[in-house]
Amino acid sequence: MEYCHCGSVASYVRKGNRLNEEELREIASCCLLGLNYLHKKNIIHRVSILTRIDGKDIKPDNLLISESGVIKVGDFGLAVQLEHACSNRNTVCGTSWYMGPEVYAGQCVLKSDVWSLGMSMIEIAEGRHPFAGMNSFQVAVIDLIDS
């Protein structure tokens, strides 16, 4: 992957930039194409070994803007390849705001990346994460109750 010197989607939004529906659709499309590529190879973006490490998941800070304006999913420091698409990892991983309910239940699967992207898109569209102001425990309780 080339160096994306234009920064992240998060930094773009933090500067007060608002995105219209067409721009949001393009961001989602680029990310979904990237996830589709990874998932066809049974690669999950975010997994850690027995520990929660912030920063290693799909979130606006890890969605990078290329010089041509294409969004690239970055930060593969904890990505792993699963044996097959139905495999899961029983580790807690990622930043709590972006972790799907199944991750709190000990099942980190390919669809966990899609949840993270969905939460990221809400944050990008609204300029604020839906769980803003909550700590990790509060988010975990909400996610576990909903699952």
XYZ file of C-alpha atoms in Angstrom, residues 87-143:
57
model
C -13.507 -19.487 11.956
C -13.403 -17.136 14.884
C -10.879 -15.845 17.364
C -11.721 -15.937 21.051
C -9.746 -12.848 21.930
C -10.910 -9.381 22.883
C -9.452 -6.891 20.473
C -9.716 -3.333 19.289
C -11.108 -0.078 20.613
C -14.315 -0.616 22.589
C -16.333 1.970 20.637
C -15.824 -0.041 17.446
C -16.081 -3.592 18.784
C -19.151 -5.610 17.808
C -21.260 -7.413 20.405
C -19.834 -10.776 19.304
C -16.331 -9.605 20.244
C -17.403 -8.976 23.848
C -18.833 -12.497 23.835
C -15.390 -13.826 22.836
C -16.143 -14.402 19.137
C -14.033 -12.156 16.910
C -15.172 -13.109 13.369
C -14.990 -11.616 9.872
C -18.272 -9.754 10.360
C -16.692 -7.952 13.324
C -14.869 -5.787 10.770
C -18.190 -4.851 9.158
C -19.611 -3.731 12.525
C -16.530 -1.568 13.060
C -16.953 0.004 9.643
C -20.632 0.695 10.357
C -19.809 2.428 13.625
C -17.086 4.381 11.830
C -19.505 5.532 9.136
C -21.985 6.771 11.749
C -19.197 8.728 13.421
C -17.997 10.184 10.114
C -21.537 11.170 9.067
C -22.571 12.666 12.404
C -19.214 14.108 13.448
C -19.571 12.271 16.767
C -19.456 8.614 17.745
C -22.764 7.186 19.051
C -20.961 5.997 22.210
C -19.140 9.297 22.838
C -18.997 10.055 26.553
C -19.199 6.394 27.561
C -16.366 4.377 29.017
C -15.380 0.883 27.836
C -17.456 -0.818 30.524
C -20.628 1.098 29.596
C -20.154 0.247 25.909
C -19.575 -3.418 26.743
C -22.761 -3.575 28.822
C -24.825 -2.019 26.008
C -23.329 -4.375 23.425
